[in-house]
Coordinates of C-alpha atoms in Angstrom, one line a residue:
M1 CA 0.1 0.0 0.0
A2 CA 1.5 3.2 -1.1
K3 CA 2.3 5.7 1.7
L4 CA 0.4 9.0 1.7
S5 CA 2.4 12.3 1.8
R6 CA 0.2 13.8 4.4
S7 CA -1.4 12.5 7.7
H8 CA -5.0 13.5 8.8
R9 CA -5.3 17.2 9.9
S10 CA -7.7 18.1 12.7
L11 CA -7.3 22.0 12.0
P12 CA -10.9 22.0 9.8
T13 CA -12.7 20.5 12.7
F14 CA -11.1 22.8 15.2
L15 CA -12.1 25.7 12.8
V16 CA -15.8 24.5 12.9
V17 CA -15.9 24.5 16.5
T18 CA -14.3 27.7 16.9
G19 CA -16.5 29.3 14.1
L20 CA -19.7 28.0 15.9
A21 CA -18.6 29.4 19.2
L22 CA -17.9 32.8 17.6
L23 CA -21.3 32.8 15.8
F24 CA -22.9 31.9 19.1
L25 CA -21.3 34.7 21.0
G26 CA -21.9 37.2 18.3
E27 CA -25.6 36.4 17.9
Q28 CA -26.6 35.6 21.4
A29 CA -24.3 37.2 23.9
F30 CA -23.7 40.4 21.9
G31 CA -26.8 40.6 19.8
D32 CA -27.6 44.1 20.7
S33 CA -24.1 45.3 20.2
G34 CA -23.7 46.0 16.5
S35 CA -20.0 46.2 15.9
V36 CA -19.0 43.5 18.5
R37 CA -21.8 41.2 17.1
Y38 CA -20.7 41.8 13.3
A39 CA -16.9 41.2 14.3
L40 CA -17.6 37.9 16.1
S41 CA -20.2 36.6 13.6
G42 CA -17.9 37.6 10.7
L43 CA -15.0 35.8 12.2
G44 CA -17.1 32.7 12.9
A45 CA -18.4 32.6 9.1
V46 CA -14.9 33.0 7.8
A47 CA -13.6 30.1 10.0
L48 CA -16.3 27.9 8.7
V49 CA -15.8 28.7 5.1
I50 CA -11.9 28.0 5.5
A51 CA -12.8 24.8 7.3
A52 CA -15.1 23.7 4.4
G53 CA -12.6 24.6 1.8
L54 CA -9.8 22.6 3.4
R55 CA -12.0 19.6 3.6
V56 CA -13.0 19.8 0.0
L57 CA -9.4 20.2 -1.0
D58 CA -8.4 17.1 1.2
A59 CA -11.2 15.1 -0.4
M60 CA -10.3 16.0 -4.0
G61 CA -6.5 15.1 -3.4
A62 CA -7.0 12.1 -1.4
S63 CA -6.0 8.5 -2.5
E64 CA -8.3 5.6 -3.1
E65 CA -7.7 4.4 0.7
R66 CA -8.6 7.7 2.2
R67 CA -11.2 9.0 -0.3
A68 CA -14.3 7.8 1.3
V69 CA -13.3 9.1 4.9
A70 CA -12.3 12.5 3.4
R71 CA -15.5 12.7 1.6
A72 CA -17.4 12.0 4.8
F73 CA -15.4 14.8 6.5
A74 CA -16.0 17.1 3.6
G75 CA -19.7 16.2 3.6
T76 CA -20.5 17.0 7.3
T77 CA -18.4 20.1 7.2
L78 CA -20.3 21.5 4.3
G79 CA -23.4 20.4 6.2
V80 CA -22.5 22.6 9.1
L81 CA -21.9 25.5 6.7
L82 CA -25.3 24.8 5.2
A83 CA -26.9 25.0 8.7
V84 CA -25.4 28.3 9.3
G85 CA -26.7 29.6 5.9
L86 CA -30.2 28.3 7.0
Y87 CA -29.9 30.0 10.2
G88 CA -29.4 33.3 8.5
M89 CA -32.6 32.7 6.4
A90 CA -34.6 31.7 9.4
A91 CA -33.7 34.9 11.2
R92 CA -35.4 36.7 8.4
T93 CA -38.4 34.5 8.3
T94 CA -41.6 35.7 9.7
G95 CA -45.1 34.5 10.2
E96 CA -46.2 30.9 10.2
N97 CA -43.1 29.5 8.5
Q98 CA -40.8 30.8 11.1
P99 CA -40.9 27.6 13.3
L100 CA -40.4 25.3 10.3
A101 CA -37.4 27.6 9.3
H102 CA -35.8 27.4 12.8
A103 CA -36.4 23.6 12.9
L104 CA -34.7 23.0 9.7
W105 CA -31.4 24.8 10.5
L106 CA -31.3 22.9 13.8
L107 CA -32.0 19.6 12.2
T108 CA -29.1 20.3 9.6
L109 CA -26.7 21.3 12.3
T110 CA -27.4 18.4 14.6
L111 CA -27.0 15.8 11.7
S112 CA -24.0 17.3 10.5
L113 CA -22.1 18.4 13.7
T114 CA -22.5 15.3 15.6
P115 CA -21.0 12.8 13.1
L116 CA -18.2 15.1 12.5
I117 CA -17.1 15.2 16.0
A118 CA -17.6 11.6 16.4
M119 CA -15.4 10.9 13.4
E120 CA -12.8 13.4 14.6
L121 CA -12.6 11.7 17.9
A122 CA -12.2 8.3 16.2
V123 CA -9.5 9.4 13.9
F124 CA -7.5 11.6 16.2
P125 CA -5.5 8.7 18.0
M126 CA -4.3 7.4 14.5
R127 CA -3.9 10.8 12.9
E128 CA -0.3 10.1 11.9
L129 CA -0.9 6.9 10.1
P130 CA -0.8 7.0 6.2
F131 CA -4.3 5.5 5.9
Y132 CA -7.7 5.7 7.7
E133 CA -9.1 2.8 9.6
R134 CA -12.4 3.0 7.5
T135 CA -14.3 0.4 9.8
G136 CA -13.8 2.5 12.8
V137 CA -14.5 5.7 11.3
A138 CA -17.6 4.4 9.6
Q139 CA -18.9 3.1 13.3
A140 CA -18.1 6.6 14.7
Q141 CA -20.0 8.3 12.0
R142 CA -23.1 5.9 12.5
R143 CA -23.0 6.6 16.3
G144 CA -22.6 10.3 15.8
A145 CA -25.6 10.2 13.4
G146 CA -27.6 8.4 15.9
L147 CA -26.9 11.0 18.5
G148 CA -27.8 13.7 16.0
L149 CA -31.1 12.0 15.2
L150 CA -31.8 11.9 18.9
L151 CA -31.3 15.5 19.2
A152 CA -33.1 16.1 16.0
S153 CA -36.2 14.1 17.2
A154 CA -36.3 16.6 20.2
V155 CA -36.3 19.4 17.8
L156 CA -39.1 18.0 15.7
A157 CA -41.1 17.1 18.8
N158 CA -40.9 20.7 19.8
F159 CA -41.9 21.8 16.5
V160 CA -45.0 19.5 16.2
A161 CA -46.0 20.3 19.7
T162 CA -46.3 24.1 18.8
R163 CA -48.4 23.3 15.7
H164 CA -50.5 20.6 17.2
E165 CA -54.2 21.2 16.8
V166 CA -55.2 19.8 20.2
E167 CA -52.7 21.7 22.3
A168 CA -53.7 24.9 20.5
R169 CA -57.4 24.3 21.2
L170 CA -56.7 23.5 24.8
A171 CA -54.6 26.7 25.3
A172 CA -57.3 28.9 23.7
T173 CA -60.0 27.4 25.9
A174 CA -57.8 27.8 29.0
R175 CA -57.2 31.3 28.4
S176 CA -60.9 32.1 27.7
T177 CA -61.5 32.5 31.5
A178 CA -61.7 35.7 33.4
S179 CA -58.9 36.8 35.7
D180 CA -59.2 38.1 39.2
A181 CA -58.7 41.6 38.0
T182 CA -61.8 41.2 35.5
R183 CA -63.9 39.7 38.1
R184 CA -63.1 42.5 40.5
A185 CA -64.0 45.1 37.8
V186 CA -67.4 43.3 37.4
R187 CA -68.1 43.1 41.1
E188 CA -67.4 46.9 41.5
L189 CA -69.7 48.0 38.7
S190 CA -71.9 50.7 39.8
K191 CA -73.8 51.3 36.6
P192 CA -75.6 48.9 34.2
I193 CA -73.3 47.5 31.5
D194 CA -74.7 45.6 28.5
V195 CA -72.7 43.0 26.7
T196 CA -73.9 41.7 23.4
L197 CA -72.2 38.8 21.7
F198 CA -72.8 38.6 17.8
W199 CA -72.5 35.0 17.0
P200 CA -75.2 32.5 15.4
D201 CA -76.3 29.5 17.2
S202 CA -74.0 26.4 17.2
N203 CA -70.8 28.4 16.6
E204 CA -67.8 27.0 18.4
V205 CA -66.2 30.4 18.9
G206 CA -69.4 31.8 20.1
D207 CA -69.8 29.2 22.6
L208 CA -66.4 29.8 24.0
V209 CA -67.1 33.5 24.4
E210 CA -70.3 32.8 26.0
G211 CA -68.8 30.5 28.3
Y212 CA -66.2 33.3 29.3
F213 CA -69.1 35.7 30.1
A214 CA -71.3 33.3 32.0
P215 CA -69.4 33.3 35.3
L216 CA -69.1 37.2 35.1
K217 CA -72.8 37.7 34.6
A218 CA -73.4 35.9 37.9
L219 CA -71.1 38.2 39.9
N220 CA -73.2 41.5 39.4
P221 CA -76.8 41.8 38.3
R222 CA -75.8 45.2 36.5
L223 CA -74.0 43.2 34.0
T224 CA -76.4 41.9 31.3
V225 CA -75.0 39.4 28.6
E226 CA -77.0 38.3 25.4
R227 CA -76.1 36.4 22.3
R228 CA -77.5 37.7 19.1
D229 CA -77.1 36.8 15.4
H230 CA -76.2 39.9 13.4
A231 CA -78.5 39.4 10.7
L232 CA -81.4 39.0 13.2
A233 CA -80.4 41.9 15.3
T234 CA -79.9 44.9 12.8
A235 CA -81.2 47.6 15.2
R236 CA -78.7 46.6 18.0
S237 CA -76.0 46.2 15.3
R238 CA -76.5 49.7 14.1
E239 CA -76.4 51.0 17.8
V240 CA -73.0 49.5 18.5
G241 CA -71.6 49.9 15.0
V242 CA -71.1 46.1 14.4
V243 CA -71.3 45.0 10.7
E244 CA -70.9 41.2 11.1
N245 CA -70.7 38.2 13.5
G246 CA -67.8 37.5 15.5
W247 CA -67.8 40.7 17.7
V248 CA -68.3 41.6 21.4
A249 CA -70.0 44.9 22.1
I250 CA -69.7 46.4 25.5
S251 CA -71.9 49.4 26.2
Q252 CA -72.7 51.9 29.0
D253 CA -75.3 54.5 27.9
K254 CA -73.9 56.1 24.7
S255 CA -70.4 54.6 25.3
N256 CA -69.5 51.7 23.2
E257 CA -66.5 49.4 22.9
K258 CA -66.0 46.5 20.5
I259 CA -63.8 43.4 20.4
R260 CA -63.3 41.3 17.4
V261 CA -62.9 37.7 17.9
G262 CA -64.1 36.1 14.7
T263 CA -66.2 33.0 13.9
K264 CA -63.7 30.4 12.8
P265 CA -61.7 28.5 15.4
R266 CA -58.2 28.6 14.0
P267 CA -58.1 32.4 13.2
A268 CA -59.7 33.2 16.5
R269 CA -57.0 31.6 18.7
S270 CA -55.0 34.6 19.3
A271 CA -58.2 36.7 19.9
L272 CA -59.3 34.3 22.5
R273 CA -56.0 34.5 24.3
R274 CA -56.4 38.3 24.4
L275 CA -60.1 38.4 25.2
D276 CA -59.7 38.8 29.0
R277 CA -57.3 41.7 28.7
E278 CA -59.5 43.5 26.0
V279 CA -62.8 42.9 28.0
L280 CA -61.1 44.4 31.1
E281 CA -60.0 47.4 29.2
A282 CA -63.3 48.0 27.5
L283 CA -65.1 47.6 31.0
L284 CA -62.8 50.3 32.4
K285 CA -63.3 52.6 29.4
V286 CA -67.1 52.5 29.6
S287 CA -67.6 52.4 33.3
V288 CA -64.8 54.4 35.0
R289 CA -64.8 58.2 34.9
K290 CA -61.9 59.9 33.3
R291 CA -59.1 61.1 35.7
V292 CA -56.3 63.4 35.0
A293 CA -52.7 62.8 35.8
Y294 CA -50.7 66.0 35.5
F295 CA -46.8 65.7 34.9
T296 CA -44.7 68.9 35.6
A297 CA -43.0 70.3 32.4
G298 CA -40.3 72.7 31.8
H299 CA -37.7 71.3 34.3
G300 CA -35.8 68.8 32.2
E301 CA -38.2 65.9 33.0
R302 CA -38.1 62.7 31.2
S303 CA -40.1 62.5 27.9
L304 CA -43.6 60.9 27.9
R305 CA -43.2 59.8 24.3
R306 CA -40.9 57.7 22.4
K307 CA -37.1 58.3 22.8
D308 CA -35.8 61.5 21.4
K309 CA -32.8 61.6 19.4
D310 CA -31.6 64.6 21.3
D311 CA -32.1 62.9 24.7
A312 CA -30.3 59.6 25.5
R313 CA -32.3 59.0 28.6
S314 CA -34.9 56.3 28.5
P315 CA -38.4 57.9 28.2
L316 CA -41.6 57.1 30.1
N317 CA -43.7 56.1 27.2
L318 CA -44.8 52.9 28.7
L319 CA -45.8 54.5 32.0
R320 CA -48.0 57.1 30.2
R321 CA -49.6 54.2 28.2
Q322 CA -50.4 52.4 31.3
L323 CA -51.9 55.3 32.9
E324 CA -54.2 55.8 29.9
A325 CA -55.2 52.2 30.1
W326 CA -56.3 52.9 33.6
Q327 CA -58.4 55.8 32.4
F328 CA -56.1 58.7 33.1
E329 CA -55.8 61.5 30.8
V330 CA -52.2 62.7 30.8
K331 CA -51.6 66.4 30.7
P332 CA -48.5 68.7 31.1
F333 CA -48.2 71.0 34.1
G334 CA -45.8 73.9 33.5
V335 CA -45.8 77.7 34.0
S336 CA -47.9 78.1 30.8
E337 CA -50.5 75.6 32.4
G338 CA -50.7 77.4 35.7
S339 CA -48.1 75.7 37.8
T340 CA -47.5 79.0 39.6
D341 CA -51.2 79.4 40.3
G342 CA -52.4 76.3 42.0
I343 CA -53.2 72.6 41.5
P344 CA -55.9 72.1 38.9
E345 CA -59.2 71.1 40.3
D346 CA -59.5 67.9 38.2
A347 CA -55.9 66.7 39.1
S348 CA -56.2 63.3 40.5
L349 CA -52.4 62.7 40.4
V350 CA -49.5 65.1 40.0
V351 CA -46.1 63.4 38.8
I352 CA -42.5 64.9 38.9
A353 CA -40.6 62.5 36.6
G354 CA -36.9 63.2 37.0
A355 CA -36.7 66.9 37.0
T356 CA -33.3 68.1 36.2
K357 CA -33.9 72.0 36.4
A358 CA -34.9 74.2 39.4
F359 CA -38.4 74.9 40.1
L360 CA -39.6 78.4 40.8
P361 CA -40.5 79.3 44.5
A362 CA -44.2 79.7 43.5
E363 CA -44.2 76.3 41.8
L364 CA -42.6 74.7 44.9
E365 CA -45.5 76.2 47.1
V366 CA -48.1 74.9 44.8
L367 CA -46.6 71.4 44.5
G368 CA -46.6 71.3 48.3
Q369 CA -50.4 71.5 48.2
A370 CA -50.8 68.6 45.8
R371 CA -53.3 66.0 47.4
R372 CA -51.8 63.1 45.4
L373 CA -48.0 63.4 44.4
L374 CA -45.6 61.0 42.8
L375 CA -42.0 62.2 43.0
L376 CA -39.4 60.3 40.9
L377 CA -35.9 61.6 41.5
D378 CA -32.9 61.7 39.1
G379 CA -29.7 60.8 40.7
E380 CA -27.7 61.1 37.6
N381 CA -27.9 64.9 37.3
D382 CA -25.7 66.8 39.6
A383 CA -26.7 70.3 38.2
V384 CA -29.9 70.5 40.2
S385 CA -30.5 69.1 43.7
P386 CA -33.8 67.9 44.4
D387 CA -33.6 68.9 47.9
A388 CA -36.0 71.8 47.5
L389 CA -38.8 69.4 46.7
L390 CA -38.3 66.9 49.6
P391 CA -38.1 69.0 53.0
P392 CA -42.0 69.6 53.0
W393 CA -42.4 65.8 52.8
G394 CA -39.7 65.1 55.6
L395 CA -37.0 63.7 53.3
A396 CA -33.6 64.4 52.0
F397 CA -31.7 62.9 49.0
A398 CA -28.1 61.9 48.4
P399 CA -27.7 61.5 44.6
T400 CA -24.5 59.5 44.9
T401 CA -25.1 56.3 42.5
L402 CA -25.7 53.2 44.4
A403 CA -24.1 49.9 43.1
N404 CA -23.8 46.4 44.0
A405 CA -21.1 43.9 42.5
R406 CA -23.1 40.7 43.6
S407 CA -26.9 41.5 43.5
N408 CA -27.6 43.3 40.2
A409 CA -29.7 42.9 37.1
P410 CA -27.3 41.4 34.3
L411 CA -29.1 43.2 31.5
T412 CA -25.9 44.2 29.6
R413 CA -23.5 41.7 31.0
T414 CA -20.9 44.3 31.6
R415 CA -19.5 46.1 34.7
A416 CA -22.3 48.8 34.0
D417 CA -24.8 46.3 35.5
R418 CA -23.4 46.8 39.0
A419 CA -25.3 50.1 39.0
L420 CA -28.6 48.2 38.1
I421 CA -29.2 47.2 41.7
W422 CA -32.3 45.1 42.5
T423 CA -34.2 44.7 45.8
N424 CA -37.0 42.7 47.3
R425 CA -36.9 44.4 50.6
Y426 CA -40.3 45.9 51.2
S427 CA -42.2 47.0 54.3
S428 CA -45.7 46.1 55.0
H429 CA -47.1 49.6 54.2
P430 CA -50.3 49.5 52.1
S431 CA -48.6 51.4 49.2
L432 CA -46.8 48.1 48.4
T433 CA -49.4 45.5 48.9
T434 CA -48.5 43.2 46.0
M435 CA -44.8 43.6 46.5
S436 CA -44.7 42.7 50.3
R437 CA -46.9 39.7 50.0
N438 CA -44.6 38.3 47.1
N439 CA -40.8 38.7 47.8
R440 CA -40.0 37.0 44.5
L441 CA -41.0 40.3 42.8
A442 CA -37.8 42.2 42.7
T443 CA -37.5 45.9 41.7
V444 CA -34.7 47.0 39.5
L445 CA -33.3 50.5 39.8
G446 CA -30.9 52.1 37.4
R447 CA -28.1 54.4 39.0
A448 CA -30.3 55.1 42.0
G449 CA -29.5 57.6 44.8
A450 CA -30.6 57.2 48.4
L451 CA -33.2 58.8 50.6
R452 CA -33.1 59.7 54.3
K453 CA -35.7 60.7 56.8
Q454 CA -35.6 64.3 58.4
A455 CA -38.1 66.4 60.1
P456 CA -40.6 67.9 57.6
E457 CA -40.9 71.7 57.4
S458 CA -44.5 71.4 58.4
P459 CA -44.4 68.6 60.9
T460 CA -48.1 68.7 62.1
G461 CA -49.9 65.6 61.0
F462 CA -47.1 64.2 58.7
K463 CA -46.0 60.6 58.7
T464 CA -42.9 59.5 56.6
D465 CA -42.4 55.8 56.0
I466 CA -39.4 54.2 54.4
V467 CA -41.1 51.3 52.4
M468 CA -38.3 49.9 50.2
T469 CA -34.4 49.5 51.1
A470 CA -31.5 48.2 49.3
V471 CA -30.1 44.6 49.9
D472 CA -27.0 43.7 51.5
D473 CA -23.4 44.6 49.8
T474 CA -24.9 47.7 48.2
F475 CA -22.6 50.7 48.4
A476 CA -22.5 54.3 47.5
D477 CA -20.2 54.5 44.5
V478 CA -18.5 57.8 45.3
N479 CA -15.8 57.8 42.9
G480 CA -17.8 56.1 40.0
N481 CA -15.5 53.1 39.4
L482 CA -18.4 50.6 40.3
D483 CA -16.0 48.9 42.7
R484 CA -16.4 49.1 46.5
D485 CA -13.5 50.8 48.0
P486 CA -12.5 50.8 51.6
D487 CA -14.1 54.3 52.2
E488 CA -17.4 53.3 50.6
A489 CA -19.6 51.7 53.3
T490 CA -22.6 49.4 52.8
T491 CA -25.8 49.8 54.3
N492 CA -29.5 49.2 53.6
F493 CA -30.1 52.5 51.8
P494 CA -33.6 53.8 51.7
L495 CA -35.0 53.7 48.1
A496 CA -38.6 54.7 48.4
A497 CA -40.9 56.5 50.9
A498 CA -44.6 57.0 51.5
V499 CA -45.6 60.2 53.1
T500 CA -49.2 61.0 54.4
K501 CA -50.5 64.3 56.0
T502 CA -53.8 63.9 57.9
S503 CA -56.7 66.2 57.3
T504 CA -59.6 67.3 59.5
Q505 CA -61.8 66.9 56.5
G506 CA -61.4 63.1 56.4
A507 CA -59.3 60.5 54.7
K508 CA -60.5 61.6 51.1
F509 CA -58.9 64.9 51.6
E510 CA -55.7 63.5 53.2
Q511 CA -52.4 64.4 51.2
R512 CA -50.3 61.7 49.9
A513 CA -46.9 61.5 48.3
F514 CA -44.8 58.6 47.1
V515 CA -41.0 59.3 46.6
V516 CA -38.7 57.0 44.6
S517 CA -34.9 57.7 44.6
D518 CA -34.8 56.8 40.8
V519 CA -36.9 57.8 37.9
D520 CA -35.4 54.9 35.7
V521 CA -37.3 52.4 37.8
F522 CA -40.5 53.3 35.6
S523 CA -38.5 54.2 32.4
D524 CA -39.2 52.1 29.2
E525 CA -35.8 50.4 29.4
L526 CA -36.9 48.7 32.7
L527 CA -40.6 48.8 32.9
E528 CA -40.8 46.8 29.7
V529 CA -38.6 43.8 31.0
V530 CA -38.9 43.7 34.9
Q531 CA -42.3 42.4 36.1
G532 CA -41.6 43.8 39.7
N533 CA -41.3 47.3 38.5
F534 CA -44.8 47.1 36.7
Y535 CA -46.4 45.7 40.0
L536 CA -44.6 48.5 42.1
F537 CA -46.1 51.2 39.8
R538 CA -49.6 49.6 40.0
D539 CA -49.3 49.4 43.9
I540 CA -48.2 53.0 44.1
V541 CA -50.9 54.4 41.9
A542 CA -53.6 52.3 43.7
W543 CA -52.5 53.6 47.1
L544 CA -52.4 57.2 45.9
Q545 CA -56.0 56.7 44.6
I546 CA -57.5 55.2 47.5
D547 CA -61.1 56.7 48.1
E548 CA -61.1 57.3 44.3
D549 CA -62.3 55.0 41.7
P550 CA -60.2 51.7 41.9
I551 CA -57.3 51.0 39.9
V552 CA -57.7 47.7 38.0
P553 CA -54.6 46.3 36.3
S554 CA -54.7 45.6 32.8
V555 CA -53.4 42.1 31.7
S556 CA -50.1 41.9 29.9
E557 CA -49.3 38.9 27.5
K558 CA -45.6 39.9 27.2
D559 CA -43.1 37.7 28.7
V560 CA -41.0 39.4 31.3
K561 CA -37.2 38.8 31.7
I562 CA -36.2 37.0 35.0
V563 CA -33.7 38.9 37.3
H564 CA -31.0 36.6 38.8
Q565 CA -28.0 37.4 40.9
A566 CA -24.8 37.6 39.0
E567 CA -23.5 34.1 40.3
E568 CA -27.0 32.4 39.4
D569 CA -27.1 33.9 36.0
A570 CA -23.5 32.7 35.2
I571 CA -24.2 29.2 36.3
L572 CA -27.5 29.0 34.5
F573 CA -25.9 30.5 31.3
Y574 CA -22.9 28.5 31.1
G575 CA -24.4 25.4 32.3
T576 CA -27.2 25.3 29.7
T577 CA -24.9 26.5 26.9
F578 CA -21.8 24.4 27.5
G579 CA -22.4 21.9 30.2
V580 CA -25.3 19.9 28.8
P581 CA -23.7 19.4 25.3
L582 CA -20.4 18.6 26.7
L583 CA -22.0 16.0 29.0
I584 CA -23.6 14.5 25.9
L585 CA -20.5 14.5 23.9
G586 CA -18.3 13.0 26.8
L587 CA -20.9 10.1 27.4
G588 CA -20.6 9.2 23.7
F589 CA -16.9 9.3 23.8
L590 CA -16.7 7.1 26.8
A591 CA -19.2 4.6 25.1
T592 CA -17.0 4.7 22.0
R593 CA -13.8 4.1 24.0
R594 CA -15.3 1.2 26.0
R595 CA -16.3 -0.7 22.8
R596 CA -13.1 -0.1 21.1
T597 CA -11.0 -1.6 24.0
A598 CA -13.6 -4.5 24.4

């Protein structure tokens, strides 16, 4: 047998593994960082292309004894490259084909990568020989393909489960039940509400919707529910503006709200999942009087709209939209709106959201008369001290950024996360009812300062309660290096306070203020992803509105990110990313070695 001029080289397989690792880091770990993502993903793609090229060259120049194995290496390497290309296509696929596109690239990757690694492990001990031991390599390829099929079956099972008709039907039916919030809203109805279900008889979707409303109807006689066929109820249809079957109409006097569900089961699934949320919002719109939330303006406050290109700070767009869902009308409150004259008579709530410029003395006097005040401080701005706002409420503020190297929210996975502190330390004060009953609801704050109690300027009838404090190891980062230095002490810094001032006219005229040491806690950046921040906001507004119309929460369908400690997140991330695959490969390698030595 002729001796070959070159032994087996493992460099292409090393390039495949390295390229996949770089692609994973670029697309997953640094997916939000454009330059880093493109650099890592680009290097990974180049490594895969080089590996495929080397394997093709080896196959083309291989002798007859090596040709079959060389072609197997080339085929599996090209399969990995194909899987990466399919991943790029899947990332741009939307709609119903998206699950199929993702399943396809995962199948291709598992059926290519596992045989490749198995063959490499079989060849590596005899890499210096002038020929391949084809029987051993073929067995390794089959075993790798078997492992790949096992992993691929899990991918297919997940894909089939997401598309299975029975599961979809069960999910839709389960979600067509009223939540606690909706039942509470129905029980507290003080005016008659008419609900008309526009479906013909013997319609499956109509039966589900009618089943949803049946328990609600029993909660309050003021809620009337009837099912009508659009073709036989033309007068009612014109009254509420419905032109076909498949609609829910909710009416109170001349106020009407409509919800479209549809008449066919498959298209109606998503609408049935949203039904409870939309019914709750419709009930609020037709039954709750409009309230007004005034936001101070003209002092560098956070924007209530989407992010402004001239302002890098995160806006409060989601907070505004949530208030509107709770039937608040949001209005500005600056000098031109009379902030130096007095609190408007229709003000249900006054909000100071991260002011960075000084208030006029007349404005401070007016704000001190607010019956319901929410004060969100901005600790990042050193130009204006908020101390002028706080003494009347018995508080002072230290704007030094609080940080924690251990207990923080890993949103960026950089050192900057140390300033994203979280806490679940709440008092039993009624302003934090939900939070105090569930200490798994953490609140995340971004570059927060610290409050402290002091004697109020008008002490008569004042009560100031610290209701939220920082967790252990939180320190005031005086020099801004995000490390705890010897002169930076740790303590349970006060983060929020609830203040009341009693009135001789009864509880309804009692002054209430809630102060948070960080405006970012309710910014879009955190309110969108941290469940605890949303419930904190709901608790605060509900407490400030006691003795007013109740605040009923809207139901959110959006998944919320879970906040872990840094150590927990690292274990979870690296364990699931590298631990499980390495364990599977290790077991396969041991099994292969045992059979070879047997």
